[in-house]
Each structure stands twice: as structure tokens, then as C-alpha cells.
Amino acid sequence: MQVYGVVGWKNSGKTGLMERLVTEITARGISVSTVKHAHHSFDVDHPGKDSHRHRVAGAREVLLASKSRWALMHELRDEDEPTLEDLLGKLSNVDLVLVEGYKRDAHPKVEAHRLETGNALISPGDPSIRAIASDVSLCCEKPVFDLNDTKAIADFILSDLDMSA
């Protein structure tokens, strides 16, 4: 299983780029899963629903299943946050896992950058960031792609992973 990340500051275009990359790469016949890191508490469950009631009652894990999908919710309950490596081990085998976030981990990454955020680039001095996808022209040592040129970014990622057709 190959792993490649998309990192960037808030509102830099990470999620949109991830969505477009999944569409582009799966259209090429490559199986893709994603991992998204959140810096805040989140909930995929809804108060009042049976699964939420199970979790609030103290269940460590709640598996919700239907004929369309299943989801496993795991409450950490004072455990440490799992590492990216731990989480990758929970995924079914696919050709490529695209990771949004986890900017401090060592897997290869593309940095999403938008001028309007006013944030400096993360990539200087970070060899794990292999390229930048931006809405403005940048002069730097790493390849720079138009943030909306999904095909070129996908080509770069797949070439960098030796997955090109």
C-alpha cells in the first residue's frame, strides 16, 4: 500500500484537492482510500440515534452496519491518539492511501497553498513535501503546480511513487 499526503494551512485547498485527486486517480483504475486528520473533536454520530446512545453509555467501539456501508467508531477514552501508522494498519489493502493532514509525518506530500490565507509555505526545509500546488506562481526549488491542475498533480504523485502507467 502506497501513501501520499496533502498538507497545508487551514483554507489552503487541501480538501478540494483531495476530492479531485481521488476522482482522477480512481478513474485510472487505481484503488484509493483516504485518511483525514482533524485537530478538533468531531462526531460522525447523531445524538438520539441508537449508535450514539451505545457510545455515550460507555461502549469502547460501536460498529454501525447496513446493506450500503459500515462504520466503526472507536472511543479513545483517555488513550493516546493513534499514530498515522496505527491507522493505516486498520485499512483494507488498496493501491494508494491519500492522507490529508499529518504534516509532521515522514510520508511524501504535496503542499496545498492559497495566497489569500496569508500563510507562509510549510515546505521550505521539509524534504517530505515533494511539490506545491498553489493558486499563484511561486519560485522555489520544488515543483509547483496550479492548484486546479488535478491531472498534473496526480501524474506527479503517481510518478513519484513509481505507479505511473
N, CA and C of each residue as an Amber inpcrd file, in Angstrom:
protein
   495
   0.8420000  -1.1690000   0.0000000   0.0000000   0.0000000   0.0000000
   0.8960000   1.2430000   0.0000000   0.7300000   2.0880000  -1.0110000
   1.4900000   3.3350000  -1.0990000   0.7450000   4.4380000  -0.3470000
   1.4770000   5.4040000   0.1860000   0.8870000   6.5030000   0.9500000
   1.4280000   7.8250000   0.4220000   0.5290000   8.7910000   0.2240000
   0.9270000  10.1350000  -0.2070000   0.0080000  11.1320000   0.4630000
   0.5680000  12.2470000   0.8910000  -0.2050000  13.2140000   1.6440000
  -0.4680000  14.5090000   0.9220000  -1.4870000  15.2080000   1.4160000
  -1.7900000  16.5780000   1.0290000  -1.8210000  17.3720000   2.3270000
  -0.9570000  18.3810000   2.4170000  -0.8820000  19.1990000   3.6200000
  -1.0460000  20.6620000   3.2480000  -1.2580000  21.4730000   4.2460000
  -1.3880000  22.9110000   4.0460000  -2.1130000  23.5110000   5.2300000
  -2.0610000  24.8360000   5.3100000  -2.7430000  25.5260000   6.3890000
  -4.2430000  25.5270000   6.1410000  -5.0120000  25.9100000   7.1260000
  -6.4720000  25.9870000   7.0170000  -6.8650000  26.8530000   5.8120000
  -7.8560000  26.4030000   5.0740000  -8.3980000  27.0920000   3.8920000
  -7.4070000  27.1830000   2.7250000  -6.4380000  26.2620000   2.6940000
  -5.4580000  26.2900000   1.6090000  -5.9030000  25.4780000   0.3900000
  -7.0020000  24.7430000   0.5110000  -7.4860000  23.9590000  -0.6160000
  -7.2170000  22.4730000  -0.5120000  -6.8350000  22.0100000   0.6660000
  -6.4970000  20.5870000   0.8550000  -7.6630000  19.6580000   0.5210000
  -8.8210000  19.9290000   1.0890000  -9.9500000  19.0060000   0.9220000
 -10.4240000  18.9560000  -0.5270000 -10.5050000  20.0970000  -1.1700000
 -10.8950000  20.1140000  -2.5810000  -9.9010000  19.3590000  -3.4440000
  -8.6090000  19.5670000  -3.1690000  -7.5760000  18.8480000  -3.9200000
  -7.6750000  17.3570000  -3.6640000  -7.8670000  16.9630000  -2.4070000
  -8.0300000  15.5300000  -2.0890000  -9.1950000  14.9350000  -2.8770000
 -10.3270000  15.6080000  -2.8560000 -11.5170000  15.1090000  -3.5540000
 -11.2380000  14.9340000  -5.0450000 -10.6100000  15.9330000  -5.6580000
 -10.3050000  15.8460000  -7.0940000  -9.2810000  14.7540000  -7.3890000
  -8.2850000  14.5900000  -6.4990000  -7.2800000  13.5410000  -6.7000000
  -7.9090000  12.1510000  -6.6070000  -8.8060000  11.9450000  -5.6550000
  -9.4730000  10.6440000  -5.5490000 -10.2250000  10.3510000  -6.8410000
 -10.9700000  11.3260000  -7.3530000 -11.7140000  11.1390000  -8.5990000
 -10.7780000  10.8330000  -9.7620000  -9.7170000  11.6190000  -9.8990000
  -8.7620000  11.4570000 -11.0060000  -8.0470000  10.1110000 -10.9470000
  -7.5590000   9.7420000  -9.7740000  -6.7330000   8.5410000  -9.6550000
  -7.5890000   7.2770000  -9.7360000  -8.7720000   7.2830000  -9.1490000
  -9.6330000   6.0980000  -9.2640000 -10.1140000   5.9140000 -10.6950000
 -10.2760000   6.9990000 -11.4350000 -10.6670000   6.8970000 -12.8500000
  -9.5930000   6.2010000 -13.6740000  -8.3690000   6.1520000 -13.1640000
  -7.2630000   5.4710000 -13.8440000  -7.1750000   3.9990000 -13.4390000
  -8.1450000   3.5380000 -12.6540000  -8.1780000   2.1300000 -12.2680000
  -7.3500000   1.8060000 -11.0340000  -6.9500000   2.8200000 -10.2860000
  -6.1450000   2.6190000  -9.0770000  -7.0780000   2.7130000  -7.8710000
  -7.0070000   1.7410000  -6.9770000  -7.8610000   1.7850000  -5.7840000
  -7.2620000   2.7440000  -4.7610000  -8.1380000   3.5730000  -4.1780000
  -7.7090000   4.6370000  -3.2730000  -8.5530000   4.6190000  -2.0100000
  -7.9050000   4.7940000  -0.8690000  -8.5840000   5.0990000   0.3910000
  -8.0160000   6.4040000   0.9050000  -8.6950000   7.0290000   1.8550000
  -8.2180000   8.2920000   2.4010000  -8.2000000   8.2500000   3.9220000
  -7.3150000   9.0590000   4.4800000  -7.2600000   9.3030000   5.9170000
  -7.2630000  10.8120000   6.0830000  -8.1200000  11.3200000   6.9570000
  -8.2220000  12.7600000   7.2200000  -7.9550000  13.0000000   8.6970000
  -6.9850000  13.8560000   8.9990000  -6.6900000  14.2020000  10.3830000
  -7.4920000  15.4400000  10.7690000  -8.1070000  15.3990000  11.9440000
  -8.8300000  16.5560000  12.4730000  -8.1280000  17.0190000  13.7380000
  -7.9810000  18.3230000  13.8870000  -7.3200000  18.8690000  15.0710000
  -8.2990000  19.1630000  16.1890000  -9.5330000  18.8070000  15.9900000
 -10.5660000  19.1100000  16.9690000 -11.4260000  17.8730000  17.1740000
 -12.2350000  17.9260000  18.1810000 -13.1580000  16.8260000  18.4120000
 -14.1830000  16.8140000  17.2850000 -14.5780000  15.6500000  16.8550000
 -15.5740000  15.5520000  15.8020000 -16.5100000  14.4130000  16.1380000
 -17.6380000  14.3830000  15.4680000 -18.6010000  13.3220000  15.7060000
 -19.2310000  12.9260000  14.3800000 -19.2670000  11.6540000  14.1090000
 -19.9270000  11.1500000  12.9080000 -21.2850000  10.5600000  13.2680000
 -21.6080000  10.6560000  14.5110000 -22.8320000  10.0870000  15.0410000
 -23.7860000  11.2230000  15.4140000 -25.0390000  10.9110000  15.6540000
 -26.0280000  11.9390000  15.9730000 -26.7150000  11.6340000  17.2990000
 -26.7860000  12.6390000  18.1740000 -27.4770000  12.4350000  19.4480000
 -28.8910000  11.8880000  19.2340000 -29.2430000  10.9340000  20.0650000
 -30.5720000  10.3300000  19.9870000 -30.6140000   9.0540000  19.1680000
 -29.6580000   8.8840000  18.2550000 -29.6140000   7.6590000  17.4540000
 -29.0920000   6.5150000  18.3180000 -29.4820000   5.2940000  17.9810000
 -29.1010000   4.1350000  18.7890000 -27.5960000   4.0190000  18.9680000
 -26.8430000   4.1820000  17.8800000 -25.3970000   4.0210000  17.9690000
 -24.7870000   5.0880000  18.8850000 -25.2850000   6.3000000  18.8280000
 -24.8140000   7.3660000  19.7070000 -25.1210000   7.0240000  21.1560000
 -26.2860000   6.4920000  21.3990000 -26.6790000   6.1080000  22.7550000
 -25.7580000   5.0030000  23.2910000 -25.3840000   4.0560000  22.4370000
 -24.4580000   2.9870000  22.8480000 -23.1090000   3.5860000  23.2690000
 -22.6190000   4.5130000  22.4470000 -21.3110000   5.1280000  22.6850000
 -21.3260000   5.9510000  23.9720000 -22.3660000   6.7690000  24.1450000
 -22.4810000   7.5950000  25.3420000 -22.6140000   6.7230000  26.5940000
 -23.2370000   5.5670000  26.4440000 -23.3990000   4.6540000  27.5810000
 -22.0660000   4.0460000  28.0220000 -21.0330000   4.1490000  27.1680000
 -19.7150000   3.6750000  27.5770000 -19.0770000   2.6440000  26.6730000
 -19.7240000   2.2790000  25.5750000 -19.1260000   1.2960000  24.6640000
 -17.7930000   1.8270000  24.1420000 -16.7820000   0.9960000  24.0950000
 -15.4710000   1.3710000  23.5590000 -15.5470000   1.4780000  22.0430000
 -16.2260000   0.5070000  21.4060000 -16.4180000   0.5510000  19.9550000
 -17.8890000   0.3020000  19.6340000 -18.3440000   0.9880000  18.5960000
 -19.6940000   0.7830000  18.0820000 -19.5610000   0.5840000  16.5800000
 -20.0180000  -0.5480000  16.0970000 -20.0000000  -0.8270000  14.6690000
 -21.4200000  -0.6670000  14.1620000 -21.5840000   0.2220000  13.2010000
 -22.8760000   0.5020000  12.5970000 -22.8490000  -0.0620000  11.1870000
 -23.8250000  -0.8840000  10.8330000 -23.7950000  -1.5490000   9.5210000
 -25.1550000  -1.4960000   8.8490000 -25.1110000  -1.4230000   7.5190000
 -26.3070000  -1.5130000   6.6840000 -25.9140000  -2.2330000   5.4070000
 -26.8520000  -2.3720000   4.4860000 -26.5320000  -3.0360000   3.2240000
 -25.6520000  -2.1570000   2.3270000 -25.5250000  -0.8740000   2.6560000
 -24.7370000   0.0530000   1.8390000 -23.3350000   0.3100000   2.3510000
 -23.1360000   0.2660000   3.6920000 -21.8220000   0.5830000   4.2560000
 -21.7790000   0.1660000   5.7110000 -20.5730000   0.1840000   6.2670000
 -20.4250000   0.0010000   7.7030000 -19.3970000   0.9980000   8.2100000
 -19.5280000   1.3510000   9.4650000 -18.5990000   2.2910000  10.0930000
 -18.3010000   1.8060000  11.4990000 -17.0360000   1.8780000  11.8600000
 -16.6230000   1.5020000  13.2020000 -16.1690000   2.7650000  13.9200000
 -16.8130000   3.0750000  15.0290000 -16.4220000   4.2110000  15.8440000
 -15.7110000   3.6690000  17.0780000 -14.5580000   4.2310000  17.3660000
 -13.7580000   3.7860000  18.4980000 -13.5250000   4.9840000  19.4060000
 -13.9690000   4.8880000  20.6240000 -13.7510000   5.9350000  21.6170000
 -12.3870000   5.7210000  22.2660000 -11.5650000   6.7470000  22.2820000
 -10.2380000   6.6090000  22.8740000 -10.2990000   6.5240000  24.3970000
 -11.2340000   7.1660000  25.0180000 -11.4200000   7.0980000  26.4750000
 -10.0870000   7.1450000  27.2260000  -9.4060000   8.2640000  27.1010000
  -8.1350000   8.5420000  27.7760000  -6.9340000   7.8040000  27.1890000
  -7.0890000   7.1100000  26.0620000  -5.9400000   6.5330000  25.3560000
  -5.2760000   7.6440000  24.5440000  -4.0110000   7.4440000  24.1720000
  -3.3260000   8.3810000  23.2930000  -3.9380000   8.3250000  21.9000000
  -3.8470000   9.4380000  21.1810000  -4.2980000   9.4670000  19.7910000
  -3.4490000   8.4840000  18.9910000  -4.0690000   7.6500000  18.1540000
  -3.2770000   6.7000000  17.3740000  -2.4040000   7.4160000  16.3430000
  -1.2770000   6.7960000  16.0390000  -0.3900000   7.3500000  15.0160000
  -0.9670000   7.0650000  13.6350000  -0.4510000   7.7730000  12.6520000
  -0.8610000   7.5150000  11.2760000  -0.5750000   6.0610000  10.9180000
   0.5750000   5.5600000  11.3270000   0.9280000   4.1580000  11.0480000
  -0.1020000   3.1960000  11.6460000  -0.5300000   3.4540000  12.8680000
  -1.5620000   2.6250000  13.5010000  -2.8460000   2.6450000  12.6790000
  -3.2410000   3.8280000  12.2410000  -4.4850000   3.9660000  11.4840000
  -4.3960000   3.2940000  10.1130000  -3.2460000   3.4260000   9.4600000
  -3.0710000   2.7740000   8.1560000  -3.2240000   1.2630000   8.2910000
  -2.7960000   0.7120000   9.4190000  -2.9140000  -0.7150000   9.6610000
  -4.3530000  -1.1880000   9.7960000  -5.2760000  -0.2710000  10.0020000
  -6.6900000  -0.6280000  10.1390000  -7.4260000  -0.6320000   8.7980000
  -6.7910000  -0.0920000   7.7610000  -7.4310000  -0.0080000   6.4420000
  -7.3000000  -1.3120000   5.6680000  -8.2810000  -1.5770000   4.8390000
  -8.1730000  -2.6830000   3.8860000  -7.1060000  -2.3210000   2.8640000
  -6.4880000  -3.3290000   2.2740000  -5.4240000  -3.0920000   1.3130000
  -5.9610000  -2.4320000   0.0460000  -5.3200000  -1.3450000  -0.3610000
  -5.6220000  -0.6460000  -1.6080000  -4.2940000  -0.2910000  -2.2650000
  -4.3630000   0.2380000  -3.4870000  -3.1450000   0.6460000  -4.1770000
  -2.5200000   1.8930000  -3.5380000  -3.3770000   2.8580000  -3.1520000
  -2.8900000   4.1500000  -2.6780000  -3.7840000   4.6810000  -1.5700000
  -3.1590000   5.1680000  -0.5050000  -3.8770000   5.8940000   0.5430000
  -3.4520000   7.3520000   0.4570000  -4.4280000   8.2280000   0.2430000
  -4.1720000   9.6650000   0.2640000  -4.4910000  10.1690000   1.6690000
  -3.5660000  10.9170000   2.2410000  -3.6770000  11.3770000   3.6260000
  -3.7860000  12.8930000   3.6380000  -4.8530000  13.4010000   4.2460000
  -4.9950000  14.8430000   4.4230000  -4.5840000  15.1900000   5.8450000
  -3.5510000  16.0170000   5.9520000  -3.0300000  16.3630000   7.2640000
  -1.8040000  15.5370000   7.5970000  -1.5390000  15.3720000   8.8620000
  -0.3400000  14.6560000   9.3310000   0.9190000  15.2590000   8.7080000
   1.0000000  16.5880000   8.7320000   2.1070000  17.2690000   8.0640000
   3.4690000  16.9930000   8.6920000   3.5010000  16.5260000   9.9200000
   4.7910000  16.2710000  10.5680000   5.2930000  14.8430000  10.3450000
   4.4780000  13.9800000   9.7400000   4.8950000  12.6100000   9.4620000
   5.7960000  12.5930000   8.2260000   6.5130000  11.4930000   8.0390000
   7.5830000  11.4400000   7.0350000   7.1500000  10.9950000   5.6320000
   5.8860000  10.6150000   5.4270000   5.4590000  10.1690000   4.0980000
   5.5430000  11.3330000   3.0970000   5.6560000  11.0170000   1.8080000
   5.7480000  12.0780000   0.8000000   4.4300000  12.8560000   0.7060000
   4.5510000  14.1630000   0.3910000   3.3870000  15.0380000   0.4100000
   3.4520000  16.0920000  -0.6900000   2.2700000  16.6110000  -1.0100000
   2.1120000  17.8160000  -1.8120000   1.5340000  18.8680000  -0.8730000
   2.0640000  20.0800000  -0.9330000   1.5220000  21.1600000  -0.1120000
   0.5230000  21.9720000  -0.9180000  -0.6910000  22.1140000  -0.3980000
  -1.6960000  23.0000000  -0.9910000  -1.4700000  24.3980000  -0.4160000
  -1.4960000  25.4080000  -1.2970000  -1.2000000  26.7740000  -0.8630000
  -2.1050000  27.7500000  -1.6050000  -2.7280000  28.6390000  -0.8460000
  -3.5120000  29.7400000  -1.4280000  -2.9740000  31.0510000  -0.8750000
  -2.7370000  31.9990000  -1.7640000  -2.1960000  33.2960000  -1.3720000
  -3.1050000  33.9870000  -0.3600000  -4.4170000  33.9130000  -0.5580000
  -5.3620000  34.6530000   0.2880000  -5.3090000  34.2650000   1.7640000
  -4.7550000  33.1040000   2.0910000  -4.6720000  32.7150000   3.5060000
  -3.6280000  33.5320000   4.2460000  -2.6540000  34.0700000   3.5150000
  -1.6100000  34.8590000   4.1350000  -0.5550000  34.0430000   4.8660000
  -0.6230000  32.7340000   4.7320000   0.3260000  31.8640000   5.4160000
   1.5580000  31.5990000   4.5680000   2.6840000  31.4730000   5.2490000
   3.9220000  31.1050000   4.5690000   3.8550000  29.6300000   4.1790000
   4.6840000  29.2470000   3.2450000   4.7720000  27.8460000   2.8530000
   5.3190000  27.0010000   4.0000000   4.8390000  25.7840000   4.0870000
   5.3320000  24.8130000   5.0570000   6.5960000  24.1420000   4.5080000
   6.6670000  24.0280000   3.1920000   7.6570000  23.1750000   2.5310000
   9.1330000  23.5230000   2.7030000   9.5260000  24.8020000   2.8500000
  10.9680000  25.0450000   2.9800000  11.5580000  24.2540000   4.1490000
  12.5780000  23.5040000   3.8590000  13.2340000  22.7130000   4.8930000
  12.5520000  21.4000000   5.2190000  11.4690000  21.0610000   4.5320000
  10.7730000  19.7920000   4.7860000  10.9060000  18.9010000   3.5520000
  11.8330000  17.9490000   3.5810000  12.0550000  17.1020000   2.4070000
  10.8930000  16.1510000   2.1100000   9.9640000  15.9730000   3.0530000
   8.8290000  15.0930000   2.7810000   7.8090000  15.7690000   1.8590000
   7.8580000  17.0940000   1.7760000   6.9860000  17.8150000   0.8350000
   7.7220000  17.8650000  -0.4910000   7.1740000  17.1350000  -1.4660000
   7.8610000  16.9520000  -2.7540000   7.4710000  17.9830000  -3.7960000
   6.2780000  18.6280000  -3.6160000   5.7950000  19.5910000  -4.6040000
   4.7840000  20.5060000  -3.9330000   4.4540000  21.5890000  -4.6330000
   3.4970000  22.5650000  -4.1290000   2.4100000  22.7460000  -5.1820000
   1.1710000  22.7840000  -4.7240000   0.0270000  23.0910000  -5.5880000
  -0.5110000  24.4330000  -5.1010000  -0.4310000  25.4640000  -5.9370000
  -0.7510000  26.8190000  -5.4970000  -1.6380000  27.5480000  -6.4960000
  -2.3040000  28.5940000  -6.0060000  -3.1140000  29.4310000  -6.8800000
  -2.3270000  30.6230000  -7.4130000  -1.0390000  30.6920000  -7.0930000
  -0.1610000  31.7490000  -7.6110000   1.1630000  31.1320000  -8.0520000
   1.8610000  31.8330000  -8.9180000   3.1900000  31.3800000  -9.3310000
   4.1560000  31.5480000  -8.1680000   4.9660000  30.5570000  -7.9630000
   5.9610000  30.5910000  -6.8950000   7.3110000  30.2310000  -7.4750000
   8.3310000  30.7850000  -6.9090000   9.6850000  30.4450000  -7.3130000
  10.3280000  29.7130000  -6.1450000  10.5090000  28.4340000  -6.3200000
  11.1510000  27.6550000  -5.2590000  11.8210000  26.4390000  -5.8820000
  12.5160000  25.6820000  -5.0480000  13.2910000  24.5350000  -5.5250000
  12.4350000  23.3170000  -5.8480000  11.2140000  23.2900000  -5.3550000
  10.3370000  22.1350000  -5.5660000   9.4040000  22.4160000  -6.7410000
   8.9220000  21.3590000  -7.3970000   7.9660000  21.5750000  -8.4820000
   6.7170000  22.2920000  -7.9610000   6.1970000  23.2220000  -8.7690000
   4.9890000  23.9610000  -8.4190000   3.9440000  23.7120000  -9.5010000
   2.7410000  23.3310000  -9.0590000   1.6200000  23.0700000  -9.9640000
   0.4990000  24.0470000  -9.6640000  -0.3000000  24.3260000 -10.6920000
  -1.5270000  25.0820000 -10.4700000  -2.4160000  24.2450000  -9.5620000
  -2.9570000  24.8440000  -8.5290000  -3.7870000  24.1380000  -7.5550000
  -4.9490000  23.4110000  -8.2140000  -5.4130000  23.9140000  -9.3470000
  -6.5520000  23.2970000 -10.0280000  -6.1640000  22.3360000 -11.1440000
  -4.8720000  22.1290000 -11.3600000  -4.4270000  21.1980000 -12.4050000
  -4.2940000  19.7970000 -11.7990000  -5.4450000  19.2090000 -11.5210000
  -5.5020000  17.9200000 -10.8300000  -4.7690000  16.8340000 -11.6010000
  -4.9140000  16.8130000 -12.9150000  -4.2640000  15.7800000 -13.7260000
  -2.7420000  15.8330000 -13.5580000  -2.1700000  17.0340000 -13.6350000
  -0.7120000  17.1730000 -13.4960000  -0.2580000  16.7800000 -12.0900000
  -1.0210000  17.1400000 -11.0810000  -0.6620000  16.7910000  -9.7020000
  -0.7450000  15.2760000  -9.5180000  -1.8090000  14.6680000 -10.0400000
  -1.9480000  13.2050000  -9.9650000  -0.8020000  12.5220000 -10.7150000
  -0.4630000  13.0250000 -11.9020000   0.6630000  12.4680000 -12.6640000
   1.9440000  12.5150000 -11.8280000   2.1820000  13.6580000 -11.1640000
   3.3840000  13.8160000 -10.3400000   3.4010000  12.8130000  -9.1950000
   2.2890000  12.7160000  -8.4750000   2.2140000  11.7960000  -7.3320000
   2.4620000  10.3610000  -7.7810000   1.7790000   9.9320000  -8.8260000
   1.9160000   8.5470000  -9.2930000   3.3220000   8.2850000  -9.8210000
   3.9310000   9.2660000 -10.4700000   5.3130000   9.1150000 -10.9290000
   6.2610000   9.0380000  -9.7320000   6.0360000   9.8960000  -8.7390000
   6.8950000   9.9070000  -7.5520000   6.8410000   8.5650000  -6.8180000
   5.7020000   7.8790000  -6.8930000   5.5270000   6.5820000  -6.2420000
   5.8220000   5.3970000  -7.1760000   6.2930000   5.6820000  -8.3840000
   6.5180000   4.6560000  -9.4010000   5.2580000   3.8510000  -9.6800000
   4.1350000   4.5520000  -9.7420000   2.8450000   3.9090000 -10.0290000
   2.3040000   4.3380000 -11.3870000   3.0850000   5.0650000 -12.1740000
   2.6330000   5.5480000 -13.4810000   2.3810000   4.3960000 -14.4200000
   1.3860000   4.5840000 -15.2720000   1.0470000   3.5450000 -16.2590000
   1.9960000   3.5830000 -17.4300000
